[in-house]
Coordinates of C-alpha atoms in Angstrom, one line a residue:
M1 CA -1.9 -11.2 36.3
S2 CA -4.6 -11.2 33.7
G3 CA -4.1 -9.1 30.5
A4 CA -7.4 -7.4 30.9
G5 CA -6.0 -5.0 33.5
R6 CA -6.5 -1.8 31.6
S7 CA -10.1 -2.5 30.8
A8 CA -10.6 -3.5 34.4
R9 CA -9.1 -0.3 35.6
T10 CA -11.4 2.0 33.7
R11 CA -13.3 3.7 36.5
P12 CA -15.9 6.2 37.5
L13 CA -13.2 8.8 38.3
L14 CA -10.4 9.0 35.8
A15 CA -7.1 10.1 37.2
A16 CA -7.9 13.8 37.5
L17 CA -4.6 14.8 38.8
A18 CA -4.6 18.6 38.5
G19 CA -0.8 18.9 38.6
L20 CA 0.4 15.9 36.6
V21 CA -1.2 17.0 33.4
A22 CA -0.9 20.7 32.6
L23 CA -4.1 22.7 33.0
A24 CA -5.7 24.5 30.1
L25 CA -4.0 27.8 29.6
S26 CA -6.8 30.0 28.2
L27 CA -5.8 33.6 28.5
G28 CA -9.2 35.1 27.9
G29 CA -10.6 37.5 30.5
C30 CA -13.9 39.0 31.4
A31 CA -15.2 41.7 33.6
L32 CA -16.0 40.6 37.0
G33 CA -19.0 43.0 37.3
P34 CA -20.5 44.2 40.6
V35 CA -18.9 42.5 43.6
V36 CA -21.2 41.2 46.3
S37 CA -19.5 41.3 49.7
G38 CA -19.7 38.1 51.8
S39 CA -18.5 37.6 55.3
D40 CA -14.8 38.5 55.6
P41 CA -12.8 35.4 56.5
N42 CA -10.7 35.3 59.5
S43 CA -7.6 37.6 59.3
G44 CA -6.0 35.8 62.3
V45 CA -6.5 33.2 64.9
A46 CA -7.4 34.2 68.5
D47 CA -4.7 33.7 71.1
D48 CA -7.2 31.7 73.2
F49 CA -8.2 29.3 70.4
D50 CA -8.7 25.8 72.0
P51 CA -8.6 23.1 69.3
T52 CA -10.2 20.6 71.7
Q53 CA -13.2 22.7 72.6
G54 CA -16.4 20.7 72.1
V55 CA -14.5 17.6 70.9
P56 CA -15.5 14.2 72.4
A57 CA -13.0 13.0 75.0
E58 CA -11.9 10.1 72.8
L59 CA -10.8 12.4 70.0
Q60 CA -9.0 15.1 72.0
Q61 CA -5.6 13.5 71.7
F62 CA -5.9 13.9 68.0
Y63 CA -7.4 17.4 68.0
G64 CA -5.0 18.6 70.6
Q65 CA -1.7 17.4 69.0
Q66 CA 1.0 19.8 68.3
L67 CA 2.7 19.7 64.9
D68 CA 6.4 19.3 64.9
W69 CA 7.4 21.3 61.7
S70 CA 10.9 20.8 60.3
D71 CA 12.6 22.3 57.2
C72 CA 12.2 20.1 54.1
G73 CA 13.7 22.5 51.5
D74 CA 12.9 25.4 49.2
G75 CA 11.6 27.4 52.1
A76 CA 9.0 24.9 53.1
D77 CA 8.4 22.9 56.4
C78 CA 7.1 19.5 56.8
A79 CA 5.3 17.6 59.6
A80 CA 3.1 14.5 60.2
L81 CA -0.4 14.3 61.6
T82 CA -1.5 11.2 63.6
L83 CA -5.1 10.1 63.0
P84 CA -7.4 7.2 63.8
L85 CA -7.2 4.3 61.4
D86 CA -11.0 3.8 61.9
W87 CA -12.8 6.9 63.0
S88 CA -15.5 4.7 64.5
Q89 CA -12.8 3.2 66.9
P90 CA -10.5 6.2 67.7
Q91 CA -8.9 4.2 70.5
G92 CA -7.5 1.6 68.0
D93 CA -4.6 1.8 65.5
T94 CA -3.5 5.0 63.9
V95 CA -2.2 6.2 60.6
S96 CA 0.1 9.0 59.7
V97 CA -0.6 11.7 57.2
A98 CA 2.2 13.9 55.8
L99 CA 1.9 17.7 55.6
A100 CA 3.9 20.5 54.0
R101 CA 3.7 24.2 54.6
K102 CA 5.1 27.2 52.8
A103 CA 4.8 30.3 55.0
A104 CA 3.2 33.3 53.5
D105 CA 5.4 35.8 51.8
G106 CA 3.8 38.8 53.5
S107 CA 4.5 40.0 57.0
G108 CA 2.4 39.4 60.1
H109 CA 0.1 36.5 61.1
H110 CA -1.5 34.6 58.2
R111 CA -4.4 32.2 57.8
A112 CA -3.6 28.7 56.3
L113 CA -5.0 27.7 52.9
V114 CA -5.2 23.9 52.6
M115 CA -5.1 22.6 49.1
N116 CA -5.8 19.2 47.6
P117 CA -4.9 18.6 43.9
G118 CA -7.3 15.6 43.2
G119 CA -6.9 12.0 42.3
P120 CA -7.9 10.1 44.3
G121 CA -4.3 9.3 45.1
A122 CA -2.5 12.4 43.8
P123 CA 0.7 13.2 45.9
A124 CA 0.3 16.8 47.1
L125 CA 3.4 17.8 49.2
Q126 CA 5.3 19.2 46.1
Y127 CA 2.6 21.9 45.7
A128 CA 4.1 23.5 48.9
T129 CA 7.7 22.3 48.8
D130 CA 8.6 23.0 45.2
K131 CA 8.7 26.7 44.1
S132 CA 7.9 25.9 40.5
Y133 CA 4.7 24.1 41.6
R134 CA 3.8 27.0 43.9
D135 CA 4.3 29.6 41.3
Y136 CA 2.2 27.7 38.8
F137 CA -0.7 26.7 41.0
F138 CA -0.9 29.7 43.4
G139 CA -1.1 33.3 42.3
S140 CA 1.1 35.9 44.1
A141 CA -2.0 37.1 46.0
L142 CA -2.5 33.7 47.6
Q143 CA 1.2 33.2 48.3
R144 CA 1.4 36.6 49.9
E145 CA -1.8 36.2 52.1
F146 CA -1.8 32.6 53.1
D147 CA 0.4 29.9 54.5
I148 CA 0.1 27.3 51.7
V149 CA -0.6 23.8 53.3
T150 CA -0.8 20.6 51.4
F151 CA -1.3 17.0 52.6
D152 CA -0.9 13.5 51.2
P153 CA -4.3 11.9 52.2
R154 CA -4.3 8.6 54.0
G155 CA -3.2 5.8 51.6
V156 CA -1.0 8.0 49.4
A157 CA 2.6 6.7 49.3
G158 CA 5.4 8.9 50.4
K159 CA 5.4 9.8 54.0
S160 CA 1.7 9.0 54.7
T161 CA 0.6 5.4 55.6
P162 CA 0.2 4.0 52.1
V163 CA -2.0 1.6 50.2
R164 CA 0.3 -1.1 48.7
C165 CA -0.8 -3.6 46.1
V166 CA 1.8 -4.8 43.5
D167 CA 5.3 -4.2 42.3
A168 CA 6.2 -2.2 39.2
Q169 CA 6.3 -5.3 36.9
Q170 CA 2.9 -6.5 38.1
M171 CA 1.6 -3.0 37.6
D172 CA 2.8 -3.1 34.0
H173 CA 0.9 -6.3 33.4
Y174 CA -2.2 -4.9 35.1
L175 CA -2.2 -1.7 33.1
Y176 CA -0.7 -2.6 29.7
D177 CA -1.2 -6.3 28.9
L178 CA -3.6 -7.1 26.1
P179 CA -6.8 -9.1 26.7
A180 CA -6.7 -12.6 25.5
A181 CA -10.4 -12.8 24.6
P182 CA -12.2 -10.7 22.0
R183 CA -13.6 -7.4 23.2
G184 CA -17.1 -7.5 24.5
T185 CA -17.4 -11.3 24.8
P186 CA -18.3 -13.1 28.0
A187 CA -14.8 -14.4 28.2
Y188 CA -13.4 -10.9 27.9
I189 CA -15.7 -9.7 30.8
A190 CA -14.7 -12.7 32.9
E191 CA -11.0 -12.0 32.2
A192 CA -11.4 -8.3 33.3
E193 CA -13.3 -9.4 36.4
A194 CA -10.6 -12.0 37.3
S195 CA -7.9 -9.4 36.9
S196 CA -9.7 -7.0 39.1
K197 CA -10.3 -9.6 41.8
A198 CA -6.6 -10.6 41.8
F199 CA -5.5 -6.9 42.0
G200 CA -7.9 -6.4 45.0
A201 CA -6.5 -9.5 46.7
A202 CA -3.0 -8.2 46.4
C203 CA -4.0 -4.8 47.8
Q204 CA -5.7 -6.5 50.8
A205 CA -2.6 -8.7 51.4
N206 CA -0.1 -5.9 51.2
T207 CA -2.1 -3.0 52.8
G208 CA -4.0 -4.7 55.6
P209 CA -6.9 -2.9 57.5
L210 CA -6.1 0.5 56.0
L211 CA -7.8 -0.7 52.7
G212 CA -11.2 -0.4 54.3
H213 CA -10.6 3.1 55.7
V214 CA -9.4 5.2 52.7
D215 CA -12.9 6.5 52.0
T216 CA -13.6 10.2 51.3
A217 CA -15.5 10.7 54.6
S218 CA -12.5 9.5 56.6
V219 CA -10.2 11.9 54.7
A220 CA -12.6 14.8 55.4
R221 CA -12.5 14.0 59.1
D222 CA -8.8 13.9 58.9
L223 CA -9.0 17.4 57.4
D224 CA -10.8 18.6 60.4
V225 CA -8.0 17.6 62.7
L226 CA -5.6 19.3 60.4
R227 CA -7.6 22.5 60.7
A228 CA -7.4 22.3 64.5
A229 CA -3.7 21.5 64.4
L230 CA -3.1 24.5 62.3
G231 CA -4.9 26.6 65.0
Q232 CA -7.7 27.6 62.7
P233 CA -11.3 27.9 64.0
Q234 CA -12.4 27.6 60.3
L235 CA -10.9 25.8 57.4
D236 CA -9.9 27.8 54.3
Y237 CA -9.6 25.3 51.4
L238 CA -8.8 25.0 47.7
G239 CA -9.8 21.7 46.1
Y240 CA -9.4 20.5 42.5
S241 CA -11.3 17.6 40.9
Y242 CA -11.5 14.8 43.4
G243 CA -10.3 17.3 46.0
T244 CA -13.8 19.0 45.5
R245 CA -15.3 15.7 46.6
I246 CA -13.2 15.9 49.8
G247 CA -14.2 19.6 50.3
A248 CA -17.9 19.0 49.7
T249 CA -17.9 16.1 52.1
Y250 CA -16.1 18.2 54.7
A251 CA -18.6 21.0 54.3
D252 CA -21.5 18.6 54.8
L253 CA -19.9 17.1 58.0
F254 CA -18.6 20.3 59.5
P255 CA -20.6 23.3 58.0
D256 CA -19.9 25.6 60.8
R257 CA -16.2 25.2 60.3
V258 CA -16.2 26.2 56.6
G259 CA -14.2 29.3 56.0
A260 CA -13.4 30.3 52.4
F261 CA -13.9 27.4 50.1
V262 CA -13.2 27.1 46.3
L263 CA -14.1 23.8 44.6
D264 CA -12.6 23.8 41.1
G265 CA -13.6 21.0 38.6
A266 CA -16.3 19.8 40.7
V267 CA -17.4 16.1 41.3
D268 CA -21.1 15.5 41.9
P269 CA -21.5 13.3 44.9
S270 CA -25.1 12.5 44.1
L271 CA -24.2 10.4 41.1
S272 CA -23.9 6.6 41.1
A273 CA -20.7 5.0 39.8
E274 CA -22.6 4.0 36.7
D275 CA -24.0 7.5 36.0
M276 CA -20.6 9.1 36.7
L277 CA -18.8 6.8 34.3
V278 CA -21.5 7.4 31.6
E279 CA -21.3 11.1 31.9
Q280 CA -17.4 11.1 32.0
V281 CA -17.3 9.0 28.8
G282 CA -19.6 11.7 27.4
G283 CA -17.2 14.4 28.6
F284 CA -14.1 12.8 27.0
E285 CA -16.2 12.1 23.8
S286 CA -17.0 15.9 23.7
A287 CA -13.5 16.8 24.2
A288 CA -12.3 14.5 21.6
R289 CA -14.7 16.2 19.1
S290 CA -13.3 19.6 20.0
F291 CA -9.8 18.2 19.4
L292 CA -10.9 16.7 16.1
Q293 CA -12.7 19.9 14.9
N294 CA -9.5 21.8 15.6
C295 CA -7.2 19.1 14.1
V296 CA -9.0 18.8 10.7
S297 CA -8.5 22.6 10.1
N298 CA -4.6 22.1 10.1
A299 CA -2.6 20.6 7.3
S300 CA -0.7 18.4 9.7
C301 CA -3.7 16.6 11.0
P302 CA -3.6 12.8 10.5
F303 CA -7.3 12.8 9.6
T304 CA -9.2 14.0 6.6
G305 CA -12.6 15.4 6.0
T306 CA -15.0 16.7 8.6
A307 CA -14.8 16.3 12.4
D308 CA -17.4 13.5 12.1
E309 CA -15.4 11.7 9.5
A310 CA -12.3 12.1 11.6
A311 CA -14.0 10.6 14.6
T312 CA -14.9 7.5 12.5
Q313 CA -11.2 7.3 11.4
L314 CA -10.1 7.6 15.0
A315 CA -12.4 4.9 16.2
A316 CA -11.1 2.6 13.5
L317 CA -7.5 3.4 14.4
I318 CA -8.1 2.5 18.0
G319 CA -10.1 -0.6 17.2
G320 CA -7.5 -1.8 14.8
L321 CA -4.9 -2.0 17.6
D322 CA -7.0 -4.9 19.1
Q323 CA -6.0 -7.1 16.2
H324 CA -2.6 -5.4 15.4
P325 CA -1.0 -4.0 18.5
L326 CA 2.2 -2.1 18.1
S327 CA 5.3 -2.8 20.2
V328 CA 7.7 -0.3 21.9
P329 CA 11.4 -0.9 22.6
D330 CA 10.8 -2.0 26.2
G331 CA 8.6 -4.9 25.0
R332 CA 5.2 -3.5 26.0
Q333 CA 2.4 -3.4 23.3
L334 CA 0.1 -0.5 22.5
G335 CA -3.4 -2.0 22.4
S336 CA -6.8 -0.4 22.1
D337 CA -7.1 0.1 25.8
T338 CA -3.7 1.8 26.2
M339 CA -4.4 4.0 23.1
V340 CA -7.6 5.2 24.9
T341 CA -5.5 6.1 27.9
A342 CA -3.1 8.0 25.8
I343 CA -5.8 10.0 24.2
S344 CA -7.6 10.7 27.5
S345 CA -4.3 11.9 29.0
A346 CA -3.9 14.5 26.3
L347 CA -7.6 15.6 26.4
Y348 CA -7.1 17.0 30.0
S349 CA -5.5 20.1 28.4
R350 CA -5.8 21.9 25.1
S351 CA -2.1 22.6 25.4
Q352 CA -1.4 18.8 24.7
W353 CA -3.5 18.7 21.5
G354 CA -0.4 19.0 19.4
A355 CA 1.3 16.1 21.2
L356 CA -1.8 14.1 20.6
A357 CA -2.0 14.8 16.9
R358 CA 1.7 13.8 16.6
A359 CA 1.2 10.6 18.6
I360 CA -1.8 9.6 16.4
T361 CA 0.1 10.3 13.3
S362 CA 3.0 8.1 14.6
V363 CA 0.6 5.3 15.5
S364 CA -0.9 5.3 12.0
Q365 CA 2.7 5.0 10.7
G366 CA 3.4 2.0 13.0
D367 CA 5.3 3.9 15.8
A368 CA 3.7 3.6 19.2
R369 CA 6.3 5.5 21.3
G370 CA 4.5 8.9 21.5
A371 CA 1.2 7.3 22.4
M372 CA 2.9 5.1 25.0
A373 CA 4.5 8.1 26.5
L374 CA 1.1 9.8 27.0
A375 CA -0.3 6.7 28.5
D376 CA 2.7 6.5 30.9
Q377 CA 2.2 10.1 31.8
Y378 CA -1.4 9.3 32.8
N379 CA -0.3 6.2 34.8
S380 CA 2.7 8.0 36.5
R381 CA 5.1 5.5 35.0
S382 CA 8.7 6.7 34.6
A383 CA 10.9 5.8 31.6
D384 CA 13.0 3.4 33.8
G385 CA 9.8 1.3 34.4
T386 CA 9.2 2.5 37.9
Y387 CA 6.0 4.3 39.1
E388 CA 6.3 7.7 40.6
D389 CA 3.5 7.1 43.1
N390 CA 0.7 4.7 44.0
S391 CA -2.1 6.7 42.4
T392 CA -3.5 3.7 40.6
E393 CA -3.8 1.7 43.9
V394 CA -5.4 4.6 45.8
L395 CA -7.7 5.6 43.1
T396 CA -9.0 2.1 42.8
A397 CA -9.4 1.6 46.6
V398 CA -11.1 5.0 47.1
N399 CA -13.6 4.6 44.3
C400 CA -14.4 1.0 45.1
I401 CA -15.2 1.9 48.7
D402 CA -17.0 5.2 48.0
L403 CA -19.1 4.1 45.0
P404 CA -20.9 0.8 45.1
A405 CA -21.6 -0.5 41.5
D406 CA -24.0 -3.1 40.2
Q407 CA -21.9 -6.1 39.2
T408 CA -24.7 -8.4 38.2
P409 CA -24.8 -9.6 34.6
E410 CA -27.9 -7.5 34.0
G411 CA -26.3 -4.4 35.6
V412 CA -23.1 -4.8 33.5
Q413 CA -25.1 -5.2 30.3
R414 CA -27.3 -2.1 31.1
L415 CA -24.1 0.0 31.8
N416 CA -22.4 -1.2 28.6
E417 CA -25.4 -0.1 26.5
R418 CA -25.4 3.3 28.1
I419 CA -21.6 3.8 27.7
R420 CA -21.7 2.8 24.0
A421 CA -24.6 5.4 23.5
A422 CA -22.7 8.1 25.4
G423 CA -19.5 7.8 23.4
P424 CA -19.5 6.6 19.7
V425 CA -15.7 6.8 19.7
F426 CA -14.8 5.9 23.3
G427 CA -17.8 4.0 24.5
Q428 CA -17.0 0.6 22.9
F429 CA -13.5 0.8 24.6
Q430 CA -14.9 1.9 28.0
A431 CA -17.5 -0.8 28.3
N432 CA -17.4 -2.9 31.5
G433 CA -16.0 0.1 33.2
T434 CA -16.9 -0.7 36.7
A435 CA -15.3 -4.1 36.6
M436 CA -12.4 -2.6 38.5
C437 CA -14.4 -3.2 41.7
S438 CA -15.6 -6.6 40.8
G439 CA -14.6 -8.9 43.7
W440 CA -13.1 -6.0 45.7
P441 CA -12.2 -7.5 49.1
V442 CA -13.7 -4.7 51.3
P443 CA -17.3 -3.6 51.1
P444 CA -18.4 0.0 50.1
T445 CA -18.8 2.3 53.1
A446 CA -20.7 5.1 51.3
A447 CA -23.4 5.6 48.7
P448 CA -24.3 8.5 46.3
H449 CA -25.9 11.3 48.2
K450 CA -26.6 15.0 47.9
V451 CA -24.7 17.3 50.1
S452 CA -26.2 20.6 51.5
A453 CA -23.7 21.9 54.1
T454 CA -26.5 23.7 55.8
G455 CA -25.4 26.7 57.7
S456 CA -22.0 27.0 56.0
A457 CA -20.3 30.1 54.6
P458 CA -20.6 30.7 50.9
I459 CA -18.8 28.1 48.8
M460 CA -17.5 28.9 45.3
V461 CA -17.9 26.0 42.8
I462 CA -16.0 26.3 39.4
G463 CA -17.0 24.4 36.3
T464 CA -15.3 24.5 32.9
T465 CA -17.7 24.0 29.9
G466 CA -15.4 21.7 28.1
D467 CA -13.9 19.8 31.0
P468 CA -13.7 16.0 30.0
A469 CA -12.9 14.6 33.4
T470 CA -15.4 16.4 35.6
P471 CA -18.2 17.6 33.2
Y472 CA -19.6 21.0 33.6
A473 CA -23.0 19.6 34.7
W474 CA -21.3 18.2 37.8
A475 CA -20.3 21.7 38.9
Q476 CA -23.9 22.9 38.2
S477 CA -25.3 20.1 40.3
L478 CA -23.0 20.6 43.2
A479 CA -23.5 24.4 43.3
D480 CA -27.3 23.7 43.3
Q481 CA -27.1 21.1 46.1
L482 CA -25.1 23.3 48.5
D483 CA -27.3 25.6 50.5
H484 CA -24.8 28.4 50.1
G485 CA -22.9 27.3 46.9
F486 CA -22.5 29.5 44.0
L487 CA -21.3 28.7 40.4
V488 CA -18.6 30.4 38.5
T489 CA -18.3 29.2 34.8
N490 CA -15.1 29.0 32.8
V491 CA -16.0 28.8 29.1
G492 CA -13.3 26.7 27.5
E493 CA -11.6 23.4 27.3
G494 CA -9.5 21.4 29.8
H495 CA -9.7 20.1 33.3
T496 CA -10.1 22.7 36.1
A497 CA -9.7 26.5 35.7
Y498 CA -7.8 28.3 38.4
N499 CA -4.0 28.9 38.5
S500 CA -1.8 31.9 38.1
M501 CA -1.6 31.4 34.4
A502 CA -5.2 30.6 33.6
S503 CA -8.1 32.9 32.8
V504 CA -7.6 36.3 34.3
C505 CA -11.2 36.4 35.1
I506 CA -11.2 33.1 37.1
T507 CA -7.9 34.1 38.8
R508 CA -9.4 37.5 39.9
A509 CA -12.6 35.9 41.1
V510 CA -10.9 33.2 43.1
E511 CA -8.3 35.3 44.7
R512 CA -10.8 38.1 45.7
F513 CA -13.0 35.5 47.3
L514 CA -10.3 33.6 49.2
V515 CA -8.4 36.7 50.4
A516 CA -11.2 39.2 51.1
G517 CA -14.5 37.1 51.0
E518 CA -15.8 39.0 48.0
Q519 CA -18.3 37.1 46.0
P520 CA -18.7 37.8 42.3
A521 CA -22.1 38.6 40.9
D522 CA -24.3 35.7 40.4
G523 CA -23.8 33.8 37.2
L524 CA -20.3 34.9 36.5
R525 CA -19.0 33.4 33.2
C526 CA -15.4 33.8 32.2
E527 CA -14.9 33.7 28.5

């Protein structure tokens, strides 16, 4: 497979896996201010709840299915949900979606809170089955009041019907091999496009018809069957990053079934693939500047001078790896593209800035191991050369089917110019970023569009001002699009805001809203 794989894989939605990279741990708090009461969410499910009421006859077998829960360790239960492969042909083939549930700690009947950590392609079962994950990502109030339910969306490997593309060795070539042609040349672009086409062909050959049905709208429809199978007239939902796209799509399709919804690290569904990539490059550029500003104030920083001077030095270090890549003991080489992956991985959380500074220092001294470890973390690659999941395959498949991109020479040139302008440090290495979908074997099924969820209950949208992966402007836009959306702002660095160790202000706002339906005052900003 072509060595331009990493460039080809640069994509509109970077791997925003809200559990694989630690979230920002800012401990600042703020006063919630006056609380505005919203409609109190369901405290229980009526005994006569009929999950098939109003459901078309051809879908009743799915909405009426009974989940067969069985113990899967650490106090959790697991089950599988059967769903149509193609929602437009529900009498055809089916897929299986794996579920996990941890019953609420409190006594009595409890609502179910469904959570998705992002991706696309992030495995999610461990957020319910592993106590360390539960305690980190759900505060005690949520664990006490809700049955925590997670699911591996269609396509995610594990126990759901998976997308399959290549083996581990081929994935190494796709992600880490160096391009043969000089960066930015027509030969370089052609190499990246050929790599993407070959990867897509492998996905089609090894996945089959599912490859055309992993779109976000299909996942949102799956989510409504899960709601019914859980015995819930309305869905209570906590979505991070790409999980906000699932949640917003669900709310737009089923506004009357929206219960308590929190969308943290919001994706803007109205953006094109090109606009999304440009704004995300700008987000990582801004996060890198914050890192460099902090770095140059420390004696151990590998850069000297001002933050602007450090940015120039960083760009030169990255670019130099095109001509002089560094090897690691397993034979792989650290080139510019993989170095950008390493930096991006660490910029998801301020807590990783120290590791990033050490990795950059080592690279400047000829040692690539620390940087390669950060890139491996981002790519879910284990030290033994295996991959922990199929997140690369799913992420590519979902983005290519959700977000059509202009692959004409004129469109590619226009995008490259915009990307370079958006990121003086990263832009030159992210150019040709939509090539991952070049020659993709199944056509897009969606297009950028605004969502309104007219008639829904209030929906909390959280944005972090220094979020590199889902820029703050996306949260502002989504909250504005939703008829009953409201924005909560986390002032800080890192990707997503809520968890039991994050901002006390955010934690309180989220938990009061999910548990009791209490909306914070308009314009809440958590410093």
